[in-house]
Each structure stands twice: as structure tokens, then as C-alpha cells.
Amino acid sequence: MPAAVLPGAEAAAPGSTAAGAELRELRGYDTRGDPQAALRHVDAVLARAAQDPRTDPIDLLYARAVRARALSSLARNAEALALFRAVDAGLEARKAPLTPDRAGLLLHIGSELGALGQLDEAEGYTRRALDLAVRLAGRESPEYAEALYNLALLDYQRGRQPEAIPKVVEALAIARAHALATGEDLDAPAEYGISLAALQLNVSDAETAVVTARETASWAEARLPENHRLRVSTAQQLGAILSEAGQYAQAIPILRATLEKRRAILPPDSPQLAMSLHTLAYALDNAGMRTEAGPLYDRAVAIFEANPDRIQANALATMVGQQARMATWEGDPAKALALREKALAIARRTSTSPEDPAVLGAEYNLASILFDAGREAEAVPLLAHARAGLMRSTAPGNRRRISAAGLAARMEAEHGRPAAGLALLRSELAPLRTRLLDRATARLDVVAMAFEFRAAFMQLARIALRSGAPADGFDALQMANLGDLQSAFSSLAVLQDDYGPQAREAIRGYLALAAQSRQLRRARDQAMIAADAGRTRDLDGQVAELDRKLRDADARLAALVPGYRTLTAVEPARLADARARLRPGQGLLLVGSDETGLVTQLVTRDAVVWGEAPVAARRLVALQQRLRASVEAGLLDQGRSGFDREAAFELYRLVFPDPVRRALGPVRDLQILAPGSLSTVPFAALVTRPPEGDDADPQALRGTAWLLRDRAVSVMISPEPLPRRPDRTGHATFAGIGAPVLGRPVTLAMRSAGRVRSGDLGPAALRELGDLPEAARELQAMASRFDGASRLLVGAQATETMLKQTPLEGARVVAFATHGLVGGSLRGIVEPALVMTPPQVPSPLDDGLLTASEVAQLRLDADWVILSACDTSAGDSENAPTYSGLARAFIAAGARALLLSHWPVRDDVAARLTLRTVEGARRLSRPAALRQAQLEVLRDPAVPGGAHPATWAPFVLIGD
């Protein structure tokens, strides 16, 4: 489109030479896709133009501005600013006409000043550019959008994120409309979308940020070249925001792909590459895959240390702090201490004030590790300064503030003042606990907060138990385990199209209220920090009113979305109530874990005992992986390869520390609540005495002191009792669903289903999971052992459509033999699901996945639900989501108890174990019935591989 000029201004006559034409073509040149190549091209054009005396000086000046843009894209900001200023001075000297290009030049000067921290001068240039854009091109022009966007960036730099967001929203809308109408400036919507998503995340609106990031990535993927800088950046941003929102399984594949692209197009020492390395490492770290995360952190730090002039403030200190965390996880305290000292030195060197949050956080972290090393005299002044600064600069509920309070509480307890330490930390955590349990708190926020503050609640549990306050310890251990909510409804925004128009509007309204709540709370925190009592009171009232609306919206969701209330319930049990419900011989075992080890509390009707086991987190994961590897080997060769009993014995001694083991004597029925992947350990197969003989010898295995020999074991999804319904009488009727029609059978299905693991849930991808050839025979064998009528939906009949049309209320036993996917463990799976026969054409009612919310809609009246051959994918990492979402869904649908397998079960063994358990429960407790059935298989030499836990220990019992 022709360049506009102000009325009365005379446009310069374009040069007629080839060099002049080249110079003018540069004005719209994209320097951001490949800035190094762009710089070379611009320099070549400028060199040719310099040889031609007829070159128009105005054209030459604007071409030099393009060179400055390339320098800016290469983060050479000081050089870029100097060149932009020289161009502006040259244009002023020549009284060049005021065109949109001139407005763009003013914007670039403002942008470079902003990058260098000179915000007041930057805003002056940016507002001049905005006014000029309005006069020349109007408020719907890309020039106006760019100026508005740059003003928003300055708002962000000043900490005024809520003021920045509407500016970016308006700029993005203008840029998209212009790009769609003209096909030009296709990169602007991508750039603005990246910033908008980051701002939304910054004001704690993670749900909206994820949606914005997805839309932006889709725009860039459809309209920008494959290796364009912004196309790669939009994917990086999406992965980073998913990670910040706690959706690590969805983030990790995106971040991996982005890293590979950046490796292909960027130099090996690029800070952008370092950020990709660090972001992927962070996601892997928080997903529990720390062995892989460590080297990525190391490489990111090495790149930033080699580019000290291009480091964002405190970014290096943060990365070195992550290295220190990894050293702690690996059990290397000396290395962790050295890295914490290094991180603090970097934070102090790169910060403008000793009160900078990065400095205060680094001081707390170093104080903590010094205290653990017995160097309290050095730790105390660091902690005192950090706490004082955090009390002034943060609001109650801030993670760093609570962590510092936790260390102060530990110091009190160590000095013989445990009650004072307990009171201090309990007081700091009380507002957070209230908010976690309030239905006014968005469920996604509950998941994120529970994960973020797990360590603080573990600290509280330790101090409470050491202080002789078992009820507080019992509560704190439950609060530390709330993170397992990630198994269910991890993203309402993704689910909003699944339940009809009323539910869709209810979800949208709920998410909007949740976003408002986060912003209001943030504003209130700022008012509290500023000691503005009047504004704090006003915002308190607004928060209270919004909380009321959120509770109403939550109740409406519960009425419209089946299973929502059950799947998102958070309510810890009281110790007195839990003890009162226990019968003689029963015990509850609560286990908590953090980077320093395990805390275990045993609760019986007559006593409460606790113990702790210091262990590096990496060691704990390694033991679980050894057990998992033994099970997988046993599945492949029917138990001939042996079972790692040493790992099972070591894990037993960690989960059951000495005081707990001594108190276990009278307990014959043990219910266990453990966090993350620990909950998927086959507890019955832990070894209680040093093993003897060969791990592969069936006789030695049969003579092993398995935990199973002494007591029945079941697992809990909460110490709160499950809904109780009277057991039914009469003939046991059976319904079996499974053996879906998929593809070629494979032994370890999930490991072979690459498309499913990467997030593809279409029919073709689900078929990669493979048929379960034994599943149909397993279900038929089960059905043949029941006297009452049976109903089987197997093979082509095992579809969502058929299941939803089949009345199941009459079945006392309902069995599923199929693959299971856990919500949050795989990209694209936002709630747990069972795999059915996929339809040829997926629909909202039948897509081949029976999700937890769909399970909750089933009408059951079953004494037993059996989930066989369910590969929950837990065990891949220490933070792996568990089966709790599926369990809650079946309880909500009407099940009294569940038998769930953590790995595929042979059809002959599955039928025997399940039937004997169901039959035995007529005269024994359910846990005792399962124990008896498992012992029968273990002792029977006629069962091939029967002595191996892979054969007899696949099932866990949930419920009573």
C-alpha cells in the first residue's frame, strides 16, 4: 500500500538506480526469522549502495534502520540503539517527511531503550510513535497496533501487567484482521500472541494462557515457514505455559520438538537454545524425570555462563539453583552446597538491590542447606535477612515466605522449642490450607498449589510428629498428598465442549470468575505489601463476594458435569474420626515423601506411631524402577528371570521405618495411602526379612517373607471413608467388558504406542496399543464361574456406544479387561480413561475412550469392579499420576470396591484371582479375601511362574 505522509509534507522522489530499488525493498524486510542471514544481506545491499553516488540519502538512512533491526534481533541492543538514533538524527537533519516508516523508527528507539531499562525515555518515544500512527494510518492500522503493543511491553516492565493485557488484546485483534485481509505482516499476530499468553500466565490466569498459546501456535504453524523464529517460539511458549500450568505430559513432547528445531537453526551457544534446554529440563524435573533433566540444566548453565552480557537478570542464578536441587535429589549435599553458594553470589552480582526477590530466595536456599550441614551460625543471618525481606515484599501464602518460615520452625524445633516451631509454621500455612479446601478455589489452582507447597506440608508433618502432635501430622501428610488430584479433570477449558451448551456456558463462566479471582487476589496482595489498609479492606470485600460467586458456579458445574464433584473432592480426615472407624486388627498407613526422605504414620484403633527414613529421592525412584523392571521381565518369561527381592526388602525398610515396623504386630488388615508413583508399588510383594536363595528359584520365592504372608494390604484414595452401600444378596451376576479390537498384540503396549504417548488419540493411534488376546478368554473364564446371568461385551461389541446402552445395574461384579490411560500422564489425556474398540468415525459420544467423567455417568450397583490389564503408566517417574481418578469415578458410579491391576495379567491367573477374591469376600473381609487368593497362586506349583510377584501380585484393592 502507498506510504502515507502528513498533509503539506513533500515526499522524496525515489531514486531510479538499481541500488536505490534494493534499498527501498529492504524497508519491509523480515530480520527476525534468521537475523544473522538478514544482517549479511543488509550489509551487502548497503555496500553496493555506497558505491553509487546517485543513492538517495533518505533511502540509505532507512536501510541502516533495517540493519539496526537485525542487530536488535541478535540481542545487540546497544549497537542497535546507537544506529537507530543516528538514523533519526539524519532524518531530522534532512527534514524527511513523516511517514509510517518514521513512526516505526521511533518505536524501535523506544524498544531498545526499554530493553536497556531506560523506561521513561522509552515511553516518550513510544507515545510519539503511537500519535504519529494514529495521524498517518488510523487506529485499525498495523502501525497503531505495533505502537500499542510496545506500550504494553513497557507496562509489563513496570510491573503493571493488568494494564498491559487489554493493550495486547487490542493490538492482536488489529494485527490478525490486517494479516487476514492483506496476507502481510503474518508474524505480528504470532509475536503479540506469545506476549499475551505470557501476561495471562503472569497474572495467574493459566487456563486462558493455555488457550491463547494454543491459538498462537496454530496461527504460526499455518502461516509461517517451518523454521521461522516466531513459529518455533510459539511452540516453545505453548510448551512452557503448559509446564507452568502443571500439565507436564502435554508440555514435554512440544518442548522436545522445539529444542530439536532450535538445535537445527541456532548456533550451539545461543541463549535462546539455553532457554529451550532449561524449559524442557524444568518440565522433566517437575514430572519426576530428573535423570534426564540434570544434563539439560547443566548445558543451559554452560551456555549462559559463556554469554554473560546476554543474560536476563538473575536467570543464571535460577538455573544454578536448579542444579543445586538436582544435586540434593542425587544425594550429593557437598555439591548442592557449593551450587547454592554460587547461585547466591550470582544473584547478588546481577541484582540491583539486596532486597531483590532472587537474592532473598537464594539466601533462604543457602541457609537451608547450611543448617542441614550443621553450619547453623552461618545459616541464621542469611535466614534472618531473607525472612525480613520476604515479610516486607510478599503477601501471606507466598511460597518463598512459607519456605523461610519452615526453616525457622525447624530451627525452633531443633533448639528444644518444637511447640513454638509448630505454631509458627502452622500459622503461615493456615490461610493456604483454607484456600486449598475451599470450593471457591479453582480446581486447577488447587492442583498447582498442592504441588507447589507439598514440601512445606511435609515440613509441617515432620515438626508436628516430632512435637508430639499426631493429629496435626496426620492432617499435614494428607495435605502433602493432595497433588494426586492431577489424575482427574486437569483442564476444564479442554473439557468444556463435552457436556452440551449449558455445561459449556457454566464452564466458561466458572473459568472467567476464576481468572478474576486470581487478579483480585494479586491486587490485594500488592495492597497488603504497600500497607494500604483502605485498599486492602476494599479488595477483601471484593474477594469475598467473588468467592461466593465461585462457590455457586462450582455447585452449578457439579449439577451439569457428571462426576465433577467426586473427582475433585478435597477433604482431609480427622485423626480421631479415622481411629474411631478402625476395627481391632486394622491399620492406616500414611506415607509422605520429599527430597530428604519418607515420613510414615501408622494409625490403629489403640495407637498412633510414626517414623522417618532419610533417603535421596533418586535412590527411592531407582528402587521402584528395579521392582518395575523385575515385573516386566517376569511378564515376558513367566517368572523365569527372577524378582529383585533386595530392592523389595530395602523399599520395605524405607516405607516401614523401625518404630512403625515394631508397631505392626497386631495389624492384619493394612490400608495404605502413599503419594505419586509410590502408590503403585505392589506393597504385598515387599520383603520383610533379608531374602535367602536365588531370586529366580521358585522354591526360594515361595519361602520369601513377603508382606503378604503377615497381613492383607489395600490402598486408599483418601482416609475419608468411601460412600457405603449395603452388599447385595442372592446369586452373583457378572458383566464383562473388554478385549477391544485394536491392532497387532504387543506385550508392553504403552511403550510401543508412540502416537498415543505423543498425544494422538485418534482411532489409528489407539490401535497401536494392540489387541489383548487373553482378555476375551479371561472375561469368559470369569463369567463361567458365576451362577447368575452374565453379559459380555467383547471384541467388536466392546464400544462406548454399546456399553452406554447396556443396563449394568443388575451386575454384582463388573470387569473391564482393556488398556487404561491415566489423565495427566500422556499429552492430550486430561482425565483417566479406559480404551474401548475405536469407532471408524469418532463422535462426542464414542471416541474409543471411556473417560472418568463418562464412567461416573454409568449406573452401577456393583459389589466389585475389576479393572484388569490396566497399564496406568505410573512408575515412569516419581511424580507420575495414579489410578485415583478412575477409582473415584467408579465409586461415584456405584461401585463398593475395586480390584485394579497395575500390569497385564494372564487370563488363567486373572480369572482365578478375581473369582477366589469375590467368593472369599462372602466370609472374609475383602482385603483378606484378596490375600488368600494371592497366597493360593503363590503356593501352587502347578501355576507356571506362580511364585513370581508378576503372576500373583498384579491386583490392588481399593475400598472395603
mmCIF file of N, CA and C in Angstrom, residues 564-669:
data_model
loop_
_atom_site.group_PDB
_atom_site.id
_atom_site.type_symbol
_atom_site.label_atom_id
_atom_site.label_comp_id
_atom_site.label_asym_id
_atom_site.label_seq_id
_atom_site.Cartn_x
_atom_site.Cartn_y
_atom_site.Cartn_z
ATOM 1 N N TYR A 564 -18.003 -34.556 38.442
ATOM 2 C CA TYR A 564 -17.113 -33.420 38.745
ATOM 3 C C TYR A 564 -16.856 -33.302 40.242
ATOM 4 N N ARG A 565 -17.913 -33.350 41.045
ATOM 5 C CA ARG A 565 -17.748 -33.171 42.488
ATOM 6 C C ARG A 565 -16.903 -34.295 43.083
ATOM 7 N N THR A 566 -17.226 -35.530 42.722
ATOM 8 C CA THR A 566 -16.491 -36.662 43.287
ATOM 9 C C THR A 566 -15.044 -36.651 42.862
ATOM 10 N N LEU A 567 -14.795 -36.344 41.586
ATOM 11 C CA LEU A 567 -13.441 -36.420 41.057
ATOM 12 C C LEU A 567 -12.554 -35.276 41.520
ATOM 13 N N THR A 568 -13.142 -34.218 42.068
ATOM 14 C CA THR A 568 -12.337 -33.075 42.509
ATOM 15 C C THR A 568 -12.468 -32.826 44.006
ATOM 16 N N ALA A 569 -13.008 -33.789 44.741
ATOM 17 C CA ALA A 569 -13.214 -33.596 46.175
ATOM 18 C C ALA A 569 -11.880 -33.551 46.907
ATOM 19 N N VAL A 570 -11.761 -32.625 47.830
ATOM 20 C CA VAL A 570 -10.564 -32.480 48.663
ATOM 21 C C VAL A 570 -11.031 -32.253 50.093
ATOM 22 N N GLU A 571 -10.860 -33.242 50.957
ATOM 23 C CA GLU A 571 -11.272 -33.060 52.344
ATOM 24 C C GLU A 571 -10.502 -34.036 53.215
ATOM 25 N N PRO A 572 -9.481 -33.571 53.925
ATOM 26 C CA PRO A 572 -8.724 -34.483 54.775
ATOM 27 C C PRO A 572 -9.562 -34.984 55.949
ATOM 28 N N ALA A 573 -9.282 -36.204 56.375
ATOM 29 C CA ALA A 573 -9.977 -36.787 57.518
ATOM 30 C C ALA A 573 -9.334 -36.309 58.819
ATOM 31 N N ARG A 574 -10.121 -36.300 59.886
ATOM 32 C CA ARG A 574 -9.589 -36.017 61.213
ATOM 33 C C ARG A 574 -9.055 -37.314 61.813
ATOM 34 N N LEU A 575 -7.953 -37.193 62.544
ATOM 35 C CA LEU A 575 -7.333 -38.385 63.121
ATOM 36 C C LEU A 575 -8.295 -39.120 64.048
ATOM 37 N N ALA A 576 -9.019 -38.389 64.882
ATOM 38 C CA ALA A 576 -9.936 -39.039 65.829
ATOM 39 C C ALA A 576 -11.013 -39.817 65.090
ATOM 40 N N ASP A 577 -11.537 -39.237 64.015
ATOM 41 C CA ASP A 577 -12.571 -39.936 63.242
ATOM 42 C C ASP A 577 -12.008 -41.184 62.582
ATOM 43 N N ALA A 578 -10.794 -41.077 62.031
ATOM 44 C CA ALA A 578 -10.183 -42.232 61.368
ATOM 45 C C ALA A 578 -9.957 -43.364 62.362
ATOM 46 N N ARG A 579 -9.488 -43.043 63.540
ATOM 47 C CA ARG A 579 -9.262 -44.090 64.544
ATOM 48 C C ARG A 579 -10.564 -44.731 64.979
ATOM 49 N N ALA A 580 -11.601 -43.924 65.120
ATOM 50 C CA ALA A 580 -12.886 -44.462 65.580
ATOM 51 C C ALA A 580 -13.476 -45.443 64.571
ATOM 52 N N ARG A 581 -13.143 -45.256 63.274
ATOM 53 C CA ARG A 581 -13.701 -46.147 62.251
ATOM 54 C C ARG A 581 -12.949 -47.474 62.148
ATOM 55 N N LEU A 582 -11.764 -47.534 62.711
ATOM 56 C CA LEU A 582 -10.959 -48.744 62.594
ATOM 57 C C LEU A 582 -11.436 -49.817 63.571
ATOM 58 N N ARG A 583 -11.404 -51.066 63.103
ATOM 59 C CA ARG A 583 -11.715 -52.207 63.956
ATOM 60 C C ARG A 583 -10.414 -52.810 64.487
ATOM 61 N N PRO A 584 -10.484 -53.603 65.518
ATOM 62 C CA PRO A 584 -9.269 -54.270 66.000
ATOM 63 C C PRO A 584 -8.591 -55.040 64.865
ATOM 64 N N GLY A 585 -7.276 -54.894 64.765
ATOM 65 C CA GLY A 585 -6.529 -55.578 63.711
ATOM 66 C C GLY A 585 -6.394 -54.776 62.437
ATOM 67 N N GLN A 586 -7.063 -53.630 62.338
ATOM 68 C CA GLN A 586 -6.948 -52.782 61.148
ATOM 69 C C GLN A 586 -5.953 -51.648 61.415
ATOM 70 N N GLY A 587 -5.309 -51.186 60.352
ATOM 71 C CA GLY A 587 -4.385 -50.065 60.469
ATOM 72 C C GLY A 587 -4.372 -49.233 59.205
ATOM 73 N N LEU A 588 -4.180 -47.913 59.386
ATOM 74 C CA LEU A 588 -3.980 -46.994 58.262
ATOM 75 C C LEU A 588 -2.507 -46.613 58.233
ATOM 76 N N LEU A 589 -1.916 -46.630 57.063
ATOM 77 C CA LEU A 589 -0.528 -46.228 56.910
ATOM 78 C C LEU A 589 -0.467 -45.060 55.933
ATOM 79 N N LEU A 590 -0.101 -43.886 56.430
ATOM 80 C CA LEU A 590 0.058 -42.699 55.589
ATOM 81 C C LEU A 590 1.546 -42.484 55.331
ATOM 82 N N VAL A 591 1.894 -42.289 54.072
ATOM 83 C CA VAL A 591 3.286 -42.106 53.685
ATOM 84 C C VAL A 591 3.411 -40.760 52.979
ATOM 85 N N GLY A 592 4.415 -39.986 53.339
ATOM 86 C CA GLY A 592 4.725 -38.738 52.653
ATOM 87 C C GLY A 592 6.179 -38.756 52.208
ATOM 88 N N SER A 593 6.472 -38.073 51.108
ATOM 89 C CA SER A 593 7.851 -38.062 50.611
ATOM 90 C C SER A 593 8.233 -36.662 50.148
ATOM 91 N N ASP A 594 9.520 -36.353 50.282
ATOM 92 C CA ASP A 594 10.086 -35.139 49.698
ATOM 93 C C ASP A 594 11.535 -35.436 49.350
ATOM 94 N N GLU A 595 12.314 -34.412 49.070
ATOM 95 C CA GLU A 595 13.668 -34.642 48.587
ATOM 96 C C GLU A 595 14.597 -35.177 49.666
ATOM 97 N N THR A 596 14.181 -35.110 50.929
ATOM 98 C CA THR A 596 15.054 -35.593 52.001
ATOM 99 C C THR A 596 14.694 -36.993 52.474
ATOM 100 N N GLY A 597 13.526 -37.520 52.110
ATOM 101 C CA GLY A 597 13.187 -38.874 52.523
ATOM 102 C C GLY A 597 11.697 -39.080 52.721
ATOM 103 N N LEU A 598 11.364 -40.116 53.495
ATOM 104 C CA LEU A 598 9.977 -40.517 53.722
ATOM 105 C C LEU A 598 9.578 -40.278 55.175
ATOM 106 N N VAL A 599 8.315 -39.957 55.368
ATOM 107 C CA VAL A 599 7.698 -39.895 56.694
ATOM 108 C C VAL A 599 6.496 -40.823 56.662
ATOM 109 N N THR A 600 6.389 -41.713 57.643
ATOM 110 C CA THR A 600 5.316 -42.703 57.686
ATOM 111 C C THR A 600 4.605 -42.608 59.025
ATOM 112 N N GLN A 601 3.273 -42.637 58.980
ATOM 113 C CA GLN A 601 2.468 -42.621 60.207
ATOM 114 C C GLN A 601 1.512 -43.810 60.179
ATOM 115 N N LEU A 602 1.586 -44.638 61.208
ATOM 116 C CA LEU A 602 0.696 -45.793 61.346
ATOM 117 C C LEU A 602 -0.383 -45.465 62.366
ATOM 118 N N VAL A 603 -1.635 -45.628 61.959
ATOM 119 C CA VAL A 603 -2.772 -45.317 62.828
ATOM 120 C C VAL A 603 -3.570 -46.587 63.053
ATOM 121 N N THR A 604 -3.762 -46.953 64.316
ATOM 122 C CA THR A 604 -4.644 -48.063 64.669
ATOM 123 C C THR A 604 -5.679 -47.556 65.664
ATOM 124 N N ARG A 605 -6.587 -48.438 66.022
ATOM 125 C CA ARG A 605 -7.622 -48.029 66.984
ATOM 126 C C ARG A 605 -7.011 -47.661 68.338
ATOM 127 N N ASP A 606 -5.874 -48.312 68.666
ATOM 128 C CA ASP A 606 -5.310 -48.141 70.006
ATOM 129 C C ASP A 606 -4.064 -47.279 70.056
ATOM 130 N N ALA A 607 -3.459 -46.972 68.889
ATOM 131 C CA ALA A 607 -2.177 -46.264 68.942
ATOM 132 C C ALA A 607 -1.935 -45.495 67.650
ATOM 133 N N VAL A 608 -1.041 -44.494 67.753
ATOM 134 C CA VAL A 608 -0.552 -43.754 66.590
ATOM 135 C C VAL A 608 0.969 -43.716 66.699
ATOM 136 N N VAL A 609 1.647 -44.253 65.679
ATOM 137 C CA VAL A 609 3.104 -44.354 65.693
ATOM 138 C C VAL A 609 3.627 -43.752 64.393
ATOM 139 N N TRP A 610 4.807 -43.165 64.462
ATOM 140 C CA TRP A 610 5.370 -42.604 63.234
ATOM 141 C C TRP A 610 6.875 -42.864 63.181
ATOM 142 N N GLY A 611 7.423 -42.730 61.992
ATOM 143 C CA GLY A 611 8.856 -42.870 61.792
ATOM 144 C C GLY A 611 9.256 -42.178 60.506
ATOM 145 N N GLU A 612 10.544 -41.941 60.338
ATOM 146 C CA GLU A 612 11.027 -41.326 59.107
ATOM 147 C C GLU A 612 12.256 -42.062 58.613
ATOM 148 N N ALA A 613 12.475 -42.011 57.298
ATOM 149 C CA ALA A 613 13.586 -42.701 56.665
ATOM 150 C C ALA A 613 14.292 -41.741 55.725
ATOM 151 N N PRO A 614 15.439 -41.198 56.119
ATOM 152 C CA PRO A 614 16.189 -40.338 55.192
ATOM 153 C C PRO A 614 16.633 -41.156 53.973
ATOM 154 N N VAL A 615 16.355 -40.652 52.792
ATOM 155 C CA VAL A 615 16.775 -41.327 51.568
ATOM 156 C C VAL A 615 16.755 -40.309 50.434
ATOM 157 N N ALA A 616 17.779 -40.350 49.608
ATOM 158 C CA ALA A 616 17.792 -39.471 48.440
ATOM 159 C C ALA A 616 16.655 -39.852 47.515
ATOM 160 N N ALA A 617 15.988 -38.845 46.976
ATOM 161 C CA ALA A 617 14.844 -39.116 46.111
ATOM 162 C C ALA A 617 15.241 -39.992 44.925
ATOM 163 N N ARG A 618 16.449 -39.777 44.415
ATOM 164 C CA ARG A 618 16.890 -40.585 43.278
ATOM 165 C C ARG A 618 16.981 -42.065 43.656
ATOM 166 N N ARG A 619 17.448 -42.343 44.867
ATOM 167 C CA ARG A 619 17.535 -43.735 45.314
ATOM 168 C C ARG A 619 16.148 -44.358 45.403
ATOM 169 N N LEU A 620 15.190 -43.602 45.916
ATOM 170 C CA LEU A 620 13.833 -44.107 46.042
ATOM 171 C C LEU A 620 13.250 -44.453 44.677
ATOM 172 N N VAL A 621 13.463 -43.578 43.701
ATOM 173 C CA VAL A 621 12.976 -43.845 42.347
ATOM 174 C C VAL A 621 13.662 -45.073 41.763
ATOM 175 N N ALA A 622 14.974 -45.185 41.991
ATOM 176 C CA ALA A 622 15.714 -46.325 41.441
ATOM 177 C C ALA A 622 15.173 -47.645 41.982
ATOM 178 N N LEU A 623 14.823 -47.685 43.256
ATOM 179 C CA LEU A 623 14.272 -48.912 43.829
ATOM 180 C C LEU A 623 12.944 -49.276 43.178
ATOM 181 N N GLN A 624 12.086 -48.282 42.978
ATOM 182 C CA GLN A 624 10.804 -48.555 42.319
ATOM 183 C C GLN A 624 11.018 -49.042 40.885
ATOM 184 N N GLN A 625 11.978 -48.445 40.201
ATOM 185 C CA GLN A 625 12.242 -48.862 38.827
ATOM 186 C C GLN A 625 12.779 -50.285 38.778
ATOM 187 N N ARG A 626 13.564 -50.665 39.775
ATOM 188 C CA ARG A 626 14.052 -52.042 39.818
ATOM 189 C C ARG A 626 12.896 -53.025 39.999
ATOM 190 N N LEU A 627 11.944 -52.697 40.854
ATOM 191 C CA LEU A 627 10.778 -53.569 41.007
ATOM 192 C C LEU A 627 9.980 -53.651 39.714
ATOM 193 N N ARG A 628 9.789 -52.488 39.063
ATOM 194 C CA ARG A 628 9.032 -52.462 37.813
ATOM 195 C C ARG A 628 9.737 -53.307 36.747
ATOM 196 N N ALA A 629 11.066 -53.202 36.682
ATOM 197 C CA ALA A 629 11.811 -53.990 35.700
ATOM 198 C C ALA A 629 11.684 -55.482 35.982
ATOM 199 N N SER A 630 11.678 -55.867 37.260
ATOM 200 C CA SER A 630 11.508 -57.277 37.604
ATOM 201 C C SER A 630 10.140 -57.785 37.184
ATOM 202 N N VAL A 631 9.130 -56.956 37.376
ATOM 203 C CA VAL A 631 7.779 -57.355 36.970
ATOM 204 C C VAL A 631 7.704 -57.517 35.457
ATOM 205 N N GLU A 632 8.263 -56.552 34.722
ATOM 206 C CA GLU A 632 8.206 -56.629 33.258
ATOM 207 C C GLU A 632 8.949 -57.854 32.740
ATOM 208 N N ALA A 633 10.099 -58.154 33.340
ATOM 209 C CA ALA A 633 10.822 -59.358 32.930
ATOM 210 C C ALA A 633 10.015 -60.606 33.246
ATOM 211 N N GLY A 634 9.355 -60.615 34.400
ATOM 212 C CA GLY A 634 8.525 -61.761 34.765
ATOM 213 C C GLY A 634 7.341 -61.953 33.838
ATOM 214 N N LEU A 635 6.815 -60.859 33.322
ATOM 215 C CA LEU A 635 5.712 -60.962 32.359
ATOM 216 C C LEU A 635 6.174 -61.585 31.052
ATOM 217 N N LEU A 636 7.398 -61.258 30.652
ATOM 218 C CA LEU A 636 7.903 -61.730 29.354
ATOM 219 C C LEU A 636 8.279 -63.203 29.379
ATOM 220 N N ASP A 637 8.758 -63.715 30.543
ATOM 221 C CA ASP A 637 9.232 -65.109 30.549
ATOM 222 C C ASP A 637 8.559 -65.968 31.611
ATOM 223 N N GLN A 638 7.353 -65.563 32.041
ATOM 224 C CA GLN A 638 6.586 -66.302 33.048
ATOM 225 C C GLN A 638 7.396 -66.555 34.319
ATOM 226 N N GLY A 639 8.118 -65.534 34.749
ATOM 227 C CA GLY A 639 8.767 -65.580 36.048
ATOM 228 C C GLY A 639 10.107 -66.265 36.098
ATOM 229 N N ARG A 640 10.643 -66.695 34.962
ATOM 230 C CA ARG A 640 11.916 -67.423 35.000
ATOM 231 C C ARG A 640 13.107 -66.507 35.306
ATOM 232 N N SER A 641 12.968 -65.196 35.070
ATOM 233 C CA SER A 641 14.105 -64.295 35.229
ATOM 234 C C SER A 641 14.332 -63.856 36.669
ATOM 235 N N GLY A 642 13.442 -64.187 37.560
ATOM 236 C CA GLY A 642 13.622 -63.830 38.956
ATOM 237 C C GLY A 642 13.037 -62.477 39.313
ATOM 238 N N PHE A 643 13.040 -62.200 40.629
ATOM 239 C CA PHE A 643 12.475 -60.955 41.154
ATOM 240 C C PHE A 643 13.490 -60.322 42.077
ATOM 241 N N ASP A 644 13.676 -59.012 41.966
ATOM 242 C CA ASP A 644 14.690 -58.282 42.724
ATOM 243 C C ASP A 644 14.228 -58.119 44.171
ATOM 244 N N ARG A 645 14.467 -59.161 44.972
ATOM 245 C CA ARG A 645 14.000 -59.132 46.354
ATOM 246 C C ARG A 645 14.813 -58.181 47.230
ATOM 247 N N GLU A 646 16.074 -57.934 46.875
ATOM 248 C CA GLU A 646 16.859 -56.969 47.652
ATOM 249 C C GLU A 646 16.242 -55.573 47.560
ATOM 250 N N ALA A 647 15.813 -55.186 46.349
ATOM 251 C CA ALA A 647 15.144 -53.891 46.194
ATOM 252 C C ALA A 647 13.839 -53.866 46.976
ATOM 253 N N ALA A 648 13.094 -54.981 46.947
ATOM 254 C CA ALA A 648 11.823 -55.053 47.669
ATOM 255 C C ALA A 648 12.048 -54.975 49.178
ATOM 256 N N PHE A 649 13.158 -55.558 49.657
ATOM 257 C CA PHE A 649 13.471 -55.503 51.088
ATOM 258 C C PHE A 649 13.895 -54.099 51.501
ATOM 259 N N GLU A 650 14.745 -53.461 50.701
ATOM 260 C CA GLU A 650 15.185 -52.111 51.021
ATOM 261 C C GLU A 650 14.004 -51.136 51.010
ATOM 262 N N LEU A 651 13.127 -51.279 50.027
ATOM 263 C CA LEU A 651 11.969 -50.393 49.949
ATOM 264 C C LEU A 651 11.044 -50.609 51.146
ATOM 265 N N TYR A 652 10.906 -51.866 51.579
ATOM 266 C CA TYR A 652 10.088 -52.153 52.771
ATOM 267 C C TYR A 652 10.627 -51.412 53.990
ATOM 268 N N ARG A 653 11.930 -51.444 54.181
ATOM 269 C CA ARG A 653 12.523 -50.812 55.359
ATOM 270 C C ARG A 653 12.405 -49.291 55.302
ATOM 271 N N LEU A 654 12.319 -48.726 54.095
ATOM 272 C CA LEU A 654 12.136 -47.282 53.967
ATOM 273 C C LEU A 654 10.679 -46.883 54.226
ATOM 274 N N VAL A 655 9.744 -47.624 53.657
ATOM 275 C CA VAL A 655 8.321 -47.301 53.829
ATOM 276 C C VAL A 655 7.863 -47.619 55.243
ATOM 277 N N PHE A 656 8.474 -48.645 55.846
ATOM 278 C CA PHE A 656 8.122 -49.055 57.201
ATOM 279 C C PHE A 656 9.351 -48.874 58.100
ATOM 280 N N PRO A 657 9.650 -47.643 58.542
ATOM 281 C CA PRO A 657 10.820 -47.434 59.412
ATOM 282 C C PRO A 657 10.654 -48.173 60.739
ATOM 283 N N ASP A 658 11.729 -48.247 61.512
ATOM 284 C CA ASP A 658 11.758 -49.102 62.703
ATOM 285 C C ASP A 658 10.566 -48.928 63.640
ATOM 286 N N PRO A 659 10.219 -47.701 64.070
ATOM 287 C CA PRO A 659 9.097 -47.588 65.015
ATOM 288 C C PRO A 659 7.795 -48.134 64.442
ATOM 289 N N VAL A 660 7.585 -47.959 63.142
ATOM 290 C CA VAL A 660 6.366 -48.450 62.516
ATOM 291 C C VAL A 660 6.388 -49.967 62.426
ATOM 292 N N ARG A 661 7.559 -50.535 62.064
ATOM 293 C CA ARG A 661 7.644 -51.998 61.968
ATOM 294 C C ARG A 661 7.355 -52.645 63.326
ATOM 295 N N ARG A 662 7.878 -52.031 64.381
ATOM 296 C CA ARG A 662 7.662 -52.612 65.712
ATOM 297 C C ARG A 662 6.192 -52.582 66.119
ATOM 298 N N ALA A 663 5.441 -51.611 65.612
ATOM 299 C CA ALA A 663 4.030 -51.469 65.997
ATOM 300 C C ALA A 663 3.084 -52.250 65.091
ATOM 301 N N LEU A 664 3.628 -52.881 64.051
ATOM 302 C CA LEU A 664 2.766 -53.565 63.072
ATOM 303 C C LEU A 664 2.211 -54.888 63.580
ATOM 304 N N GLY A 665 2.788 -55.440 64.664
ATOM 305 C CA GLY A 665 2.448 -56.794 65.090
ATOM 306 C C GLY A 665 0.981 -57.166 65.033
ATOM 307 N N PRO A 666 0.090 -56.434 65.718
ATOM 308 C CA PRO A 666 -1.326 -56.842 65.751
ATOM 309 C C PRO A 666 -2.114 -56.480 64.489
ATOM 310 N N VAL A 667 -1.504 -55.757 63.562
ATOM 311 C CA VAL A 667 -2.236 -55.306 62.376
ATOM 312 C C VAL A 667 -2.286 -56.434 61.353
ATOM 313 N N ARG A 668 -3.478 -56.864 61.003
ATOM 314 C CA ARG A 668 -3.651 -57.900 59.991
ATOM 315 C C ARG A 668 -4.284 -57.366 58.712
ATOM 316 N N ASP A 669 -4.861 -56.185 58.775
ATOM 317 C CA ASP A 669 -5.532 -55.561 57.628
ATOM 318 C C ASP A 669 -4.983 -54.144 57.516
#
